[in-house]
Every structure is written in structure tokens, then in C-alpha cells.
Amino acid sequence: MITVAVDAMGGDHAPRPEIEGAISAAREYDIRVLLVGQPAELKRELARHSHRGLAIEVVPASEVITMHDSPSQAFRKKKDSSAHVATKLVRTGQADAVFSAGNTGAVMAVARFGLGTLPSVDRPALAAPFPTSKGGTAVLLDVGANVDSKPAHLVQFAVMGEIYYRVIFGTRKPKVALLSIGQEEMKGNELTREAHSLLKRAALQFVGNVEGRDIFSGSVDVIVCDGFIGNIALKISEGVAQHIGLLLKEALQSTLRSQVGYVLSRQAYHSFRKKIDYSEYGGAPLLGVRGVAVIGHGSSNALAVKNGVRVAAELVRGKVNEKIEQELSALPIAVGA
Amino acid sequence: MGKDLAEKFPEARAVFAEADQALGFPVSELCFAGSEDVLKLTANTQPAILTVSVAAYRVLESRGVRPDYVAGHSLGEFSALVAAGALDFADAVRLVRRRGEYMQSAVPDGTGAMAAILGLAPAQVTELCRQAAEGEVVSPANLNSPEQTVISGHAGAVKRAVELASASGAKRAVMLPVSAPFHSELMAPAQRDLEVDLRKISFHPMRVPMVTNADAEIVTSGDEARESLIRQVVLPVRWEASMRTLIDHGVSMFVETGPGRVLSGLLRQIDRSVHVFNVEDEKSMNAALERLARAQSETAET
């Protein structure tokens, strides 16, 4: 049975959604869950739910990293935080994966330095799934594990993203693209131009450059970019989604007629909400670390936690790290002549 | 390769000019703009790689960078000896040109082959080669890292070894697009010819010791270095062992000079605690110089 350590104190509304989500995951997917956090609080919350017969245990951690903590400070000073302890469970082999909806920067630092990178990986990358207009999912990486990346790093991101995509979405040959400012090979900056020429030679189905709007079009599956750009792209997308949601709500409530319309079209509205709801996607894996780490949105609800735990378990089951290592250690080969 | 170095650094430019003159043809043009087909011929590859490696080294040298030890992978052993002061660059570039020709013609086309076996212990690969030989030659040619071994020999035997390796759980076992079975006993004719050439060349005293491919041991005299160059033609490059020898001698910083960063990658598989960087163009050169300067000031402080 796969064991997932859940940072039960990390999210905005912790530990309620963490515990509810963990229970559902344990029940639906036959996963063993270690809930990490302050035992009294966790046990009180656990008592509100039925979880008989499920493989759920509480592991104590005295400290909590808040959303306001500086990531580097929290990483260094709060050594007994739920994020640290949950990560340590993976490092010591007591868990296969860790899920946290906590402070993204801090969790990333804890996972990256607590677990270490895979031998063949230069830099880990945070991979964010996006819903596409075709009803599928596109994965953008890196969305913030690094600020400056070199062309060779982008190639590693592409390889890792492709493997993640295959494991989670079952596509045999995902289409991989490079985020730039135009389809032509020569468009972009030095980084994207060099990365383009490397990606062309990589053992991937590389389809060339795409622009920002293509992230959502569904024409490609894996989109690679520098972490600085990726993080901005992610935050803008979230902002736009929120903004449009608000505008829509306002418009729907503004007149009696539209309110009637809203009631009639509620079904469609909900299905729309579900489609753009991040909680369906279960968080972003930090690829390239030893062990599996999935980072959820701070505002994760129980469904998001459940899906995050599921994705973490699927990455373990799909041997994603073994595949990454296999792919990246394969080349280059030193042939003495 | 190397174009950027030649444009930006006069010390590098001088090395390319010296190579052109020593060989009597513009190897620099081959480096800067040669097509892959032309560069693939080992008699072209060898002087080209040597020239770029030495050009990068000369720039480092001009900035006061002095190694405590040198080592080179296969052909790189010539570059290492130039850096150590044992071989004149002009001699070295002429030698490797002929070395390439000898190796190319040692075995008729199509009889020899090489393959890479990844994810099996080197000892296991050696054993697989024994099983696959069936009276032919197949043996490790480059013992690169705990994860990576290149094998070499008769084409049929190499193919059998690849199949055995896949069946034994190798992460990957692939035939390589190489024209001849380097570092195997099939190279004996090339070894004889190269030995004649090498005995005619005078080797100078070495400024710094070198770790040899053939034995992974440290040598300090020109004569020992010459023997190593002769022996390595038919023996495996014991690269992992060589790197461990250096690390055991206290080396903690490695600079790879020349095209690519394959050796840097291997070092990371061998020992992640050492510092590794490569120098192949202006950008990597500046980064390396900066890091070396920083390391030096840190050592000075402590």
C-alpha cells in the first residue's frame, strides 16, 4: 500500500480540508495516510469524521509554517514544522510521498533540500496542470522552483514534464512545446532560442514554440518555460480567472432578468466552475526531487486535498522518478576514441 | 565548436593558428563550421577536439589558473599532457591526427562496433562481455561511471552483449554510431603504428602529475606518460577509477575544458561532493573564472 504523508497544518483552512480530503483519499484509493501536525488538533478534527478501518495515522509535529512566514526563514528555523516532518517521513522511507497545501515557497524549499535532487537532475521544477478549452489538461513547468534557468535546464524540465504527463494523464506521446513570444524558431530571447535548438534534438515529441494563449488551447500537452516566466504566467492566469468569475457573478446578479437566467442556467454555470476549479487537478508536483512531493493551493478544499493525495500516490505507483532518472542519466555518453 | 573562444580570446586564437600551421590544413575552419559528416571522421574529430580543449586551457592558464593534476578521457590524455607541459601542442595535434587515421584503418569497415550500457555495475558488464564473446572480441572500452560503461569489439559480439545487458536489467543498452571498436584489442595495429610515432617525439618533464587512463594511477615523468598513451589504445579508459584517484589525493574542484560537458556529468555520477564546471565558450569561461576566483579568495580567507 502506498503511504502519503499529508502536511495537515499547511493550508489556509487547515486542518479541516486536509483531514477530510485525506480520509476520502484513504477510502477511495486504498492509500495509507500519515497526517502530520499538532496531535491534539488533528485528533479533535478526526473525531468529527468516521474513519474506521482506514489506514490513517497521526504523526506529531509541533510547529506550523504560516502563509506569512518567509520561505527561507521558515525552512531554516521551523525544523519541527508539519512540512519538515512530513518531508522527513519521505526521506527516511516511512512514506512514499508528501502532500502539502502550505506556503508554496517554504514547502518547495523543505522538499527540495530535505529530499535532495535526483542524481541526474540539475534543478527540480514545479509543474502546474491547467484545464484546456478542449477539456483536457496542459502542464506548465517550471512555475517557480527556479528564477534563472539555462537552456539545458529547460530540456530537463521538458523530460520531467513529459514523464509526469504520461504517468498522470496516460497519454503515450505527449506533445511538448516551449513557451515563447512567437512560433518561429528565431523568436524569443537567448534562453528560448538555445533551448529550442536543444529540444529539437531531444528524444521528445517537441512541436516547437507556443505563445502564452496556447497554454489553454489544448493544442499541446507539456509547456516548458523558465521558472520566473512560469510563475508570472500562473499568477496572471489565476488573477484572470478570479476576475472573470467576479465579473460574471456581478452580471448575473445585476438585474431580475439575469437572476432568472442564472437560476435556469445554474447547471451550466456549475459545470463551468468545475472545469476551471483547480481543486479537480490536485496540486503541482515538484519534479526532480528524491521522493514525491505535491504542493497544493493554499486555499485547497477537501476535494483538492483528496486529489493531491491521489496524484502523489499515482506518481509513486507510476515510478515517475525511476523514469526521470532513466531518461536523464541515459545521455550524454562519453565515447573515448 | 570553439569559434566563440577564438573570437573573444587571443590566447585561444593563437592555438587555432598553431594547429592550422602544424597540420598544414585549416582545422580551425573544421571546428568553426565543419559539417557533422566531416567532423565525424575520427581523423578530423581528434585534432579538432584537442585544439578546442587546449585553446580553452590556454585562456585559463593566461588568467593564472594552474591545475594540481591533469587527466584526460582517451584522446583527452593528449590535451592533459599538453597542459602538463610534457607534450608540445604542435606535436600533439599532429600525433592525434595520425592516431585517428590509424584507428580508423585498423579494422575494416563494419567489422567493429561499440555500445553503451547504462545502469549496470561495471563488473557485471565485464562479465556479460565474457559471456557474449563466443570466441570474438568484446570488452569494456570506457569505464565511465558506476552507471555508464561503453563496450567495444566485433560487431556481432557487441550486439550479443547489448542483448544480454538488456535482459539483465540494464536501464539502457544501445549500439553507438561509431566507426571503429576503439579501446579494444582489435586496435592492436593502430597501437603499433602510434607507438612508432610516439617514440620519435621528445616528452618534456611534467609540470604537474597526470592520472592515466590505462591504470588510473598517477605518473610524473614524460616516459611514463608516453607508455600510457601507447597502452591506452587497446585498454579500457578507467575513468571512474581515475576520478576516484584524484579525489583520494584531495582534489575537490574539476574543470572540464573542451567541447561539451560529458565529463562533468560523469563526475556528478561518481561523486556529487566535488565541484565541477566546464569551459567551452566565452560564457562558460567567464563563469568558471569567476567561480575559481571566488574559491581562491575563500581559501585565502580560511
XYZ file of C-alpha atoms in Angstrom:
639
model
C 0.000 0.000 0.000
C 1.309 3.434 -0.873
C 1.845 5.799 2.041
C 1.349 9.533 1.644
C 2.374 11.975 4.348
C -0.026 14.911 4.468
C 1.071 18.219 5.921
C -2.158 18.695 7.848
C -1.366 22.184 9.149
C -0.234 23.899 5.963
C -3.286 25.218 4.141
C -5.299 28.383 4.715
C -8.089 26.439 6.366
C -6.010 23.682 7.952
C -6.513 21.154 9.289
C -10.164 20.693 8.283
C -9.860 20.227 4.475
C -6.639 18.260 4.906
C -8.297 15.747 7.178
C -11.489 15.462 5.183
C -9.534 15.074 1.950
C -7.130 12.571 3.451
C -9.989 10.415 4.717
C -11.645 10.411 1.288
C -8.355 9.552 -0.404
C -7.690 6.703 2.026
C -11.192 5.378 1.472
C -11.437 5.777 -2.298
C -7.933 4.926 -3.417
C -6.715 2.489 -0.795
C -3.897 4.773 0.313
C -2.265 4.868 3.735
C -2.191 8.445 5.024
C 0.046 9.903 7.711
C -1.477 13.139 8.998
C 1.328 15.372 10.226
C 0.691 18.191 12.676
C -0.278 19.118 16.193
C -1.810 15.896 17.569
C -4.483 17.432 19.792
C -5.939 19.497 16.998
C -5.725 16.707 14.457
C -7.370 14.179 16.756
C -10.167 16.589 17.580
C -10.844 17.118 13.887
C -10.500 13.418 13.082
C -13.110 12.597 15.706
C -15.690 14.503 13.667
C -15.423 12.014 10.815
C -15.876 8.304 10.529
C -12.605 6.695 9.514
C -12.874 3.200 10.927
C -10.841 0.599 9.146
C -8.899 3.188 7.148
C -5.123 3.373 7.229
C -4.839 6.796 8.827
C -2.295 7.707 11.473
C -1.272 10.908 13.183
C 2.409 11.893 13.289
C 3.251 14.744 15.661
C 4.904 17.984 14.535
C 4.943 20.896 16.964
C 5.385 23.874 14.638
C 3.283 25.396 11.878
C 4.524 27.379 8.880
C 2.058 30.142 8.093
C 1.371 31.794 4.752
C 3.041 34.947 6.092
C 6.317 33.266 7.036
C 9.252 33.998 4.787
C 10.072 30.735 2.979
C 13.791 30.797 3.762
C 13.229 31.715 7.416
C 10.575 29.043 7.834
C 12.773 26.489 6.125
C 15.703 27.192 8.443
C 14.007 27.947 11.726
C 10.849 25.856 11.974
C 12.535 22.478 11.828
C 9.677 20.737 13.590
C 7.005 22.127 11.324
C 4.436 19.812 9.787
C 6.044 20.382 6.365
C 9.504 19.448 7.653
C 8.278 16.367 9.484
C 6.108 15.182 6.587
C 9.078 15.555 4.224
C 11.333 13.743 6.647
C 8.954 10.789 6.599
C 9.647 10.506 2.885
C 13.381 10.870 3.297
C 13.521 8.127 5.915
C 11.348 5.831 3.843
C 8.364 5.878 6.195
C 6.246 7.493 3.490
C 6.425 7.359 -0.294
C 5.183 10.856 -0.961
C 4.296 14.118 0.718
C 1.368 16.423 0.002
C 1.165 19.948 1.364
C -1.192 22.844 0.736
C 1.103 25.091 2.734
C 3.226 28.136 1.956
C 4.453 27.182 -1.515
C 7.891 28.766 -1.242
C 8.583 27.201 2.138
C 7.267 23.777 1.172
C 9.326 23.893 -2.004
C 12.489 24.693 -0.033
C 11.759 21.987 2.517
C 11.111 19.381 -0.176
C 13.991 20.419 -2.363
C 16.641 20.493 0.327
C 15.101 17.931 2.625
C 14.794 15.314 -0.088
C 17.630 16.395 -2.368
C 17.544 16.197 -6.144
C 17.747 13.037 -8.211
C 21.320 12.233 -9.295
C 20.769 13.234 -12.923
C 18.640 16.299 -12.266
C 20.285 19.727 -12.121
C 17.244 21.650 -10.909
C 13.835 20.489 -9.740
C 10.807 22.103 -11.396
C 7.295 22.839 -10.202
C 4.721 21.580 -12.716
C 1.251 23.130 -12.766
C -1.681 21.478 -14.541
C -4.108 23.774 -16.402
C -7.538 22.949 -17.817
C -7.705 23.435 -21.587
C -10.585 24.505 -23.828
C -10.605 21.035 -25.350
C -11.497 19.578 -21.994
C -8.077 18.133 -21.374
C -5.154 19.237 -19.280
C -1.951 21.034 -20.150
C 1.026 21.106 -17.833
C 3.202 24.177 -17.492
C 6.648 23.963 -15.898
C 8.647 25.423 -14.267
C 6.194 27.673 -12.415
C 8.565 28.878 -9.761
C 11.087 26.409 -8.406
C 13.868 28.422 -10.085
C 14.346 32.039 -11.005
C 17.100 31.685 -13.583
C 17.332 28.685 -15.810
C 19.771 27.668 -18.506
C 18.810 26.047 -21.814
C 19.934 22.626 -20.571
C 17.665 23.017 -17.541
C 14.679 23.640 -19.782
C 15.432 20.396 -21.587
C 15.430 18.566 -18.261
C 12.137 20.251 -17.362
C 10.729 19.024 -20.665
C 11.797 15.455 -19.989
C 10.413 15.523 -16.446
C 7.170 17.183 -17.521
C 6.671 14.682 -20.298
C 7.106 11.735 -17.949
C 4.746 13.267 -15.391
C 2.181 13.827 -18.120
C 2.426 10.244 -19.312
C 2.067 8.862 -15.799
C -0.851 11.024 -14.692
C -2.809 11.573 -17.896
C -1.978 8.339 -19.694
C -1.004 9.980 -22.986
C 1.595 7.852 -24.701
C 3.408 10.592 -26.582
C 2.567 13.977 -25.100
C 3.259 16.995 -27.271
C 5.963 19.152 -25.748
C 6.320 22.853 -26.526
C 8.463 25.769 -25.465
C 6.811 28.959 -24.208
C 7.988 31.947 -26.218
C 6.675 35.024 -27.958
C 6.011 33.513 -31.370
C 6.019 30.217 -33.174
C 9.088 30.925 -35.262
C 12.219 29.303 -34.003
C 14.155 32.554 -34.030
C 11.642 34.418 -31.893
C 12.305 34.818 -28.213
C 15.353 35.579 -26.130
C 18.714 33.880 -25.960
C 17.415 31.314 -23.492
C 14.454 30.185 -25.581
C 16.438 30.160 -28.813
C 19.143 27.949 -27.342
C 16.613 25.766 -25.573
C 14.721 25.390 -28.844
C 17.736 24.022 -30.645
C 18.441 21.581 -27.789
C 14.823 20.448 -27.576
C 14.777 19.679 -31.275
C 17.454 17.089 -30.661
C 15.906 15.617 -27.528
C 14.046 12.320 -27.530
C 10.692 14.056 -27.134
C 7.745 14.875 -29.326
C 8.780 18.513 -29.480
C 6.344 20.588 -31.525
C 8.146 23.929 -31.292
C 7.323 27.247 -29.682
C 3.905 28.285 -28.410
C 2.620 31.606 -27.122
C 1.036 32.317 -23.757
C -2.516 31.922 -25.020
C -1.738 28.388 -26.240
C -1.385 27.162 -22.676
C -5.167 26.904 -22.574
C -5.877 25.932 -26.162
C -5.241 22.228 -25.717
C -3.030 22.068 -28.794
C -0.058 20.948 -26.717
C 0.321 18.917 -23.532
C 3.536 19.970 -21.855
C 4.777 23.549 -21.974
C 8.253 24.373 -20.797
C 9.499 27.723 -19.560
C 11.846 29.438 -17.159
C 10.532 29.488 -13.563
C 10.385 33.271 -13.493
C 8.136 33.446 -16.543
C 6.174 30.382 -15.450
C 5.337 31.855 -12.089
C 4.136 35.075 -13.665
C 2.051 33.131 -16.183
C 0.488 31.091 -13.389
C -0.343 34.106 -11.250
C -1.805 36.051 -14.155
C -3.981 33.094 -15.078
C -5.253 32.790 -11.532
C -5.912 36.504 -11.429
C -7.801 36.489 -14.708
C -9.899 33.502 -13.670
C -10.811 35.190 -10.395
C -11.540 38.457 -12.137
C -13.800 36.890 -14.723
C -15.569 34.893 -12.046
C -16.351 38.111 -10.185
C -17.498 39.918 -13.324
C -19.727 37.016 -14.208
C -21.252 36.898 -10.770
C -21.873 40.610 -10.809
C -23.507 40.456 -14.207
C -25.685 37.553 -13.172
C -26.945 39.336 -10.096
C -27.383 42.788 -11.537
C -30.972 42.578 -12.787
C -34.000 40.476 -12.065
C -33.925 39.099 -15.578
C -30.388 37.922 -15.299
C -31.162 36.410 -11.910
C -33.895 34.358 -13.501
C -31.447 33.463 -16.218
C -28.928 32.433 -13.603
C -31.365 30.045 -11.949
C -32.150 28.497 -15.322
C -28.521 28.158 -16.338
C -27.184 27.128 -12.950
C -26.299 23.665 -14.181
C -24.129 25.079 -16.934
C -22.568 27.568 -14.563
C -21.603 24.835 -12.126
C -20.123 22.669 -14.802
C -18.112 25.700 -15.930
C -16.931 26.289 -12.380
C -15.939 22.664 -12.038
C -13.901 22.845 -15.186
C -11.844 25.803 -14.107
C -11.676 24.665 -10.498
C -8.074 23.974 -9.561
C -9.222 21.525 -6.887
C -10.026 18.985 -9.567
C -6.372 18.903 -10.505
C -4.869 18.170 -7.152
C -1.831 20.353 -6.974
C 1.539 20.753 -8.568
C 4.303 18.184 -8.198
C 7.852 19.324 -7.548
C 9.582 17.136 -10.114
C 13.176 16.030 -9.834
C 13.457 15.522 -6.079
C 14.171 12.180 -4.400
C 10.711 11.078 -3.429
C 7.401 12.547 -4.496
C 6.256 15.986 -3.333
C 2.960 17.527 -4.425
C 2.121 21.087 -3.487
C -1.494 22.185 -3.344
C -3.028 25.618 -3.474
C -3.128 27.381 -0.096
C -6.891 27.598 -0.333
C -7.244 23.875 -1.077
C -10.591 22.407 -0.060
C -11.142 18.759 0.839
C -11.583 17.782 -2.799
C -8.275 19.408 -3.744
C -6.514 17.616 -0.901
C -8.045 14.301 -1.916
C -6.923 14.793 -5.498
C -3.487 15.948 -4.407
C -3.015 12.811 -2.344
C -4.260 10.737 -5.267
C -1.815 12.380 -7.691
C 1.035 11.848 -5.215
C 0.170 8.146 -4.972
C -0.128 7.836 -8.755
C 3.308 9.392 -9.221
C 4.735 6.806 -6.827
C 2.866 3.957 -8.479
C 3.884 5.149 -11.931
C 7.553 5.140 -10.837
C 7.946 8.676 -12.096
C 11.357 9.207 -10.503
C 12.752 5.972 -11.828
C 11.642 7.026 -15.299
C 13.100 10.508 -14.951
C 16.404 9.111 -13.768
C 16.456 6.564 -16.537
C 15.772 9.184 -19.171
C 18.182 11.819 -17.892
C 21.065 9.566 -16.932
C 20.920 7.972 -20.360
C 22.832 10.732 -22.026
C 25.372 12.017 -22.657
C 27.714 9.121 -23.148
C 31.463 9.575 -23.124
C 32.889 7.598 -26.009
C 36.627 7.612 -25.983
C 38.176 7.494 -29.413
C 32.842 24.496 -31.598
C 35.480 26.819 -30.214
C 34.557 29.687 -32.526
C 33.435 31.890 -29.711
C 36.668 31.235 -27.798
C 38.801 32.130 -30.810
C 36.852 35.342 -31.412
C 36.962 36.519 -27.818
C 40.344 35.386 -26.535
C 43.686 35.977 -28.270
C 45.274 33.064 -26.385
C 42.690 30.720 -27.895
C 43.069 32.270 -31.329
C 46.809 31.539 -31.203
C 46.125 27.859 -30.505
C 43.876 27.545 -33.557
C 46.522 29.235 -35.712
C 49.182 26.903 -34.378
C 47.024 23.885 -35.133
C 46.401 25.036 -38.712
C 50.104 25.507 -39.257
C 51.163 22.232 -37.649
C 48.662 20.201 -39.664
C 49.044 22.083 -42.934
C 45.286 22.462 -43.306
C 42.781 24.745 -41.608
C 41.480 22.551 -38.793
C 40.126 25.789 -37.306
C 37.596 26.005 -40.139
C 36.600 22.438 -39.428
C 35.994 23.389 -35.807
C 34.086 26.578 -36.576
C 31.976 25.485 -39.488
C 32.659 21.839 -40.324
C 29.633 19.758 -41.200
C 28.810 16.922 -38.845
C 29.689 14.382 -41.515
C 33.202 15.691 -41.891
C 33.706 16.123 -38.176
C 32.515 12.581 -37.558
C 35.617 11.097 -39.185
C 37.880 10.305 -36.303
C 40.987 11.622 -38.099
C 39.205 15.013 -38.130
C 37.489 14.730 -34.769
C 40.649 14.071 -32.846
C 42.694 17.152 -33.812
C 39.557 19.302 -33.662
C 38.679 18.314 -30.099
C 42.290 18.545 -28.965
C 42.561 22.057 -30.393
C 39.403 23.341 -28.720
C 40.387 21.750 -25.397
C 43.874 23.245 -25.435
C 42.518 26.623 -26.591
C 40.203 26.710 -23.562
C 43.020 25.624 -21.295
C 45.370 28.306 -22.587
C 42.864 31.010 -21.736
C 42.510 29.666 -18.204
C 46.297 29.493 -17.939
C 46.665 33.105 -19.067
C 44.352 34.120 -16.234
C 46.587 32.415 -13.700
C 44.666 29.162 -13.340
C 47.073 26.305 -12.627
C 45.883 22.756 -12.017
C 47.435 20.491 -9.407
C 46.756 17.419 -11.506
C 45.657 16.693 -15.045
C 43.701 13.856 -16.619
C 42.069 13.322 -19.978
C 39.491 10.896 -21.331
C 41.025 8.819 -24.149
C 42.119 11.384 -26.731
C 41.915 13.892 -23.879
C 45.042 12.372 -22.409
C 46.951 14.224 -25.140
C 45.332 17.516 -24.109
C 46.187 16.731 -20.489
C 49.827 16.210 -21.395
C 49.937 19.476 -23.313
C 48.526 21.196 -20.224
C 51.124 19.441 -18.055
C 53.899 20.697 -20.327
C 55.023 17.192 -21.354
C 53.958 17.484 -24.995
C 54.279 20.406 -27.375
C 50.887 21.298 -28.771
C 52.123 21.135 -32.391
C 53.404 17.594 -31.820
C 50.202 16.613 -30.058
C 47.898 17.811 -32.802
C 49.927 16.000 -35.480
C 50.014 12.846 -33.346
C 46.272 12.702 -32.812
C 45.592 13.323 -36.475
C 47.610 10.209 -37.272
C 46.187 8.381 -34.276
C 42.756 8.932 -35.781
C 43.868 7.629 -39.154
C 45.479 4.558 -37.607
C 42.408 3.770 -35.538
C 40.101 4.261 -38.493
C 42.052 1.855 -40.680
C 42.899 -0.740 -38.005
C 39.697 -2.650 -38.665
C 37.774 -2.997 -41.961
C 34.521 -1.010 -42.027
C 31.614 -2.796 -40.449
C 33.566 -5.415 -38.504
C 33.813 -3.447 -35.281
C 31.220 -1.704 -33.139
C 30.700 -0.002 -29.804
C 27.738 0.181 -27.430
C 26.776 1.972 -24.237
C 25.439 0.010 -21.275
C 23.696 2.132 -18.654
C 22.552 1.185 -15.201
C 24.571 -1.995 -14.717
C 27.614 -2.279 -12.446
C 30.886 -2.183 -14.419
C 31.859 -5.624 -13.086
C 28.581 -7.023 -14.355
C 29.193 -5.523 -17.795
C 32.651 -7.109 -17.869
C 31.069 -10.462 -17.071
C 28.409 -10.010 -19.781
C 31.134 -9.295 -22.303
C 32.828 -12.556 -21.387
C 29.588 -14.425 -21.959
C 28.865 -12.653 -25.222
C 32.319 -13.079 -26.766
C 31.904 -16.613 -28.134
C 35.443 -16.558 -29.476
C 35.200 -12.966 -30.724
C 36.372 -9.766 -29.058
C 34.090 -7.672 -26.852
C 35.240 -5.851 -23.718
C 34.723 -2.652 -21.732
C 36.219 0.316 -23.562
C 35.278 3.199 -21.266
C 34.571 2.537 -17.599
C 32.946 5.922 -17.258
C 30.938 5.911 -14.032
C 29.092 3.499 -11.766
C 26.194 3.887 -14.181
C 27.843 4.037 -17.553
C 30.129 1.632 -19.375
C 30.940 1.684 -23.075
C 31.909 -1.613 -24.667
C 33.801 -2.327 -27.847
C 34.721 -5.231 -30.118
C 33.465 -7.308 -33.048
C 30.060 -6.109 -34.215
C 28.319 -9.444 -33.610
C 29.761 -9.873 -30.132
C 28.868 -6.280 -29.173
C 25.282 -6.901 -30.303
C 25.103 -10.071 -28.225
C 26.427 -8.201 -25.208
C 23.770 -5.496 -25.710
C 21.038 -8.123 -25.756
C 22.420 -9.790 -22.649
C 22.640 -6.425 -20.913
C 19.011 -5.601 -21.694
C 17.934 -8.997 -20.442
C 19.978 -8.490 -17.261
C 18.139 -5.303 -16.355
C 20.299 -2.567 -17.835
C 18.416 0.737 -17.884
C 19.539 1.149 -21.424
C 21.824 -0.727 -23.778
C 22.344 0.883 -27.162
C 24.653 0.484 -30.131
C 26.626 3.670 -30.776
C 27.109 5.316 -34.157
C 30.877 4.868 -34.019
C 33.014 3.778 -36.938
C 35.535 1.557 -35.168
C 35.977 -0.512 -31.981
C 38.155 1.889 -30.005
C 39.987 0.769 -26.854
C 39.732 -2.929 -27.662
C 42.387 -5.427 -28.663
C 41.205 -5.005 -32.251
C 43.118 -1.712 -32.146
C 46.469 -3.528 -31.906
C 47.570 -2.491 -35.436
C 46.859 1.149 -34.609
C 48.779 0.784 -31.383
C 51.870 -0.480 -33.236
C 51.825 2.456 -35.659
C 51.207 5.046 -32.978
C 53.980 3.625 -30.832
C 56.494 4.224 -33.627
C 55.375 7.867 -33.852
C 55.344 8.381 -30.106
C 58.877 7.039 -29.683
C 60.115 9.696 -32.118
C 58.698 12.535 -30.059
C 60.530 14.002 -27.108
C 58.455 14.309 -23.963
C 59.370 17.126 -21.570
C 59.369 16.845 -17.793
C 55.832 17.230 -16.453
C 54.917 20.361 -14.529
C 52.078 18.548 -12.799
C 51.273 14.849 -12.393
C 48.731 13.058 -14.577
C 46.328 10.221 -13.787
C 46.468 7.662 -16.561
C 43.576 6.079 -18.446
C 45.215 2.663 -18.552
C 45.886 2.227 -14.829
C 44.117 5.113 -13.075
C 47.454 5.808 -11.425
C 49.498 8.938 -11.078
C 52.550 9.386 -13.288
C 55.080 12.188 -13.067
C 57.551 11.639 -15.908
C 57.320 12.084 -19.650
C 58.394 8.498 -20.267
C 55.611 7.099 -18.118
C 53.182 9.403 -19.892
C 54.298 8.089 -23.278
C 53.750 4.480 -22.141
C 50.293 5.406 -21.006
C 49.414 6.876 -24.415
C 50.601 3.692 -26.087
C 48.856 1.301 -23.715
C 45.501 3.071 -23.663
C 44.854 2.381 -27.359
C 43.936 -1.246 -26.626
C 42.868 -0.917 -22.994
C 39.698 0.446 -21.387
C 39.694 4.065 -20.215
C 39.414 3.636 -16.451
C 37.714 6.957 -15.974
C 35.744 6.347 -12.801
C 38.827 4.909 -11.088
C 40.903 7.859 -12.353
C 38.485 10.371 -10.856
C 38.493 8.480 -7.570
C 42.288 8.508 -7.546
C 42.196 12.288 -7.871
C 39.552 12.657 -5.190
C 41.610 10.408 -2.895
C 44.524 12.770 -3.470
C 42.401 15.608 -2.171
C 41.143 17.112 -5.430
C 37.824 18.843 -4.842
C 37.498 21.048 -7.906
C 37.442 19.850 -11.503
C 37.463 21.956 -14.655
C 36.495 20.257 -17.912
C 37.958 22.026 -20.927
C 36.849 21.487 -24.500
C 33.593 20.863 -26.326
C 30.653 19.523 -24.332
C 30.201 18.738 -20.682
C 30.024 15.000 -20.740
C 32.838 14.536 -18.248
C 31.206 16.977 -15.834
C 28.095 14.823 -15.993
C 30.085 11.672 -15.301
C 31.774 13.257 -12.310
C 28.419 14.048 -10.839
C 27.521 10.372 -11.111
C 30.815 9.434 -9.482
C 30.887 11.914 -6.596
C 28.430 14.715 -6.010
C 30.505 16.376 -3.313
C 33.160 17.763 -5.653
C 32.853 20.991 -7.634
C 32.725 20.582 -11.381
C 32.485 23.051 -14.199
C 33.224 23.083 -17.876
C 34.771 25.620 -20.209
C 33.863 25.543 -23.876
C 32.905 29.088 -24.850
C 33.087 32.659 -23.624
C 30.128 32.328 -21.303
C 31.294 29.173 -19.562
C 34.818 30.617 -19.458
C 33.720 33.743 -17.616
C 31.570 31.732 -15.248
C 34.466 29.386 -14.498
C 36.944 32.209 -13.940
C 34.543 33.877 -11.586
C 33.997 30.708 -9.596
C 37.694 29.936 -9.471
C 38.448 33.426 -8.223
C 35.774 33.114 -5.561
C 37.104 29.719 -4.455
C 40.599 31.153 -4.267
C 39.583 34.081 -2.092
C 37.644 31.721 0.160
C 40.712 29.523 0.590
C 42.796 32.602 1.273
C 40.404 33.694 3.998
C 40.491 30.404 5.873
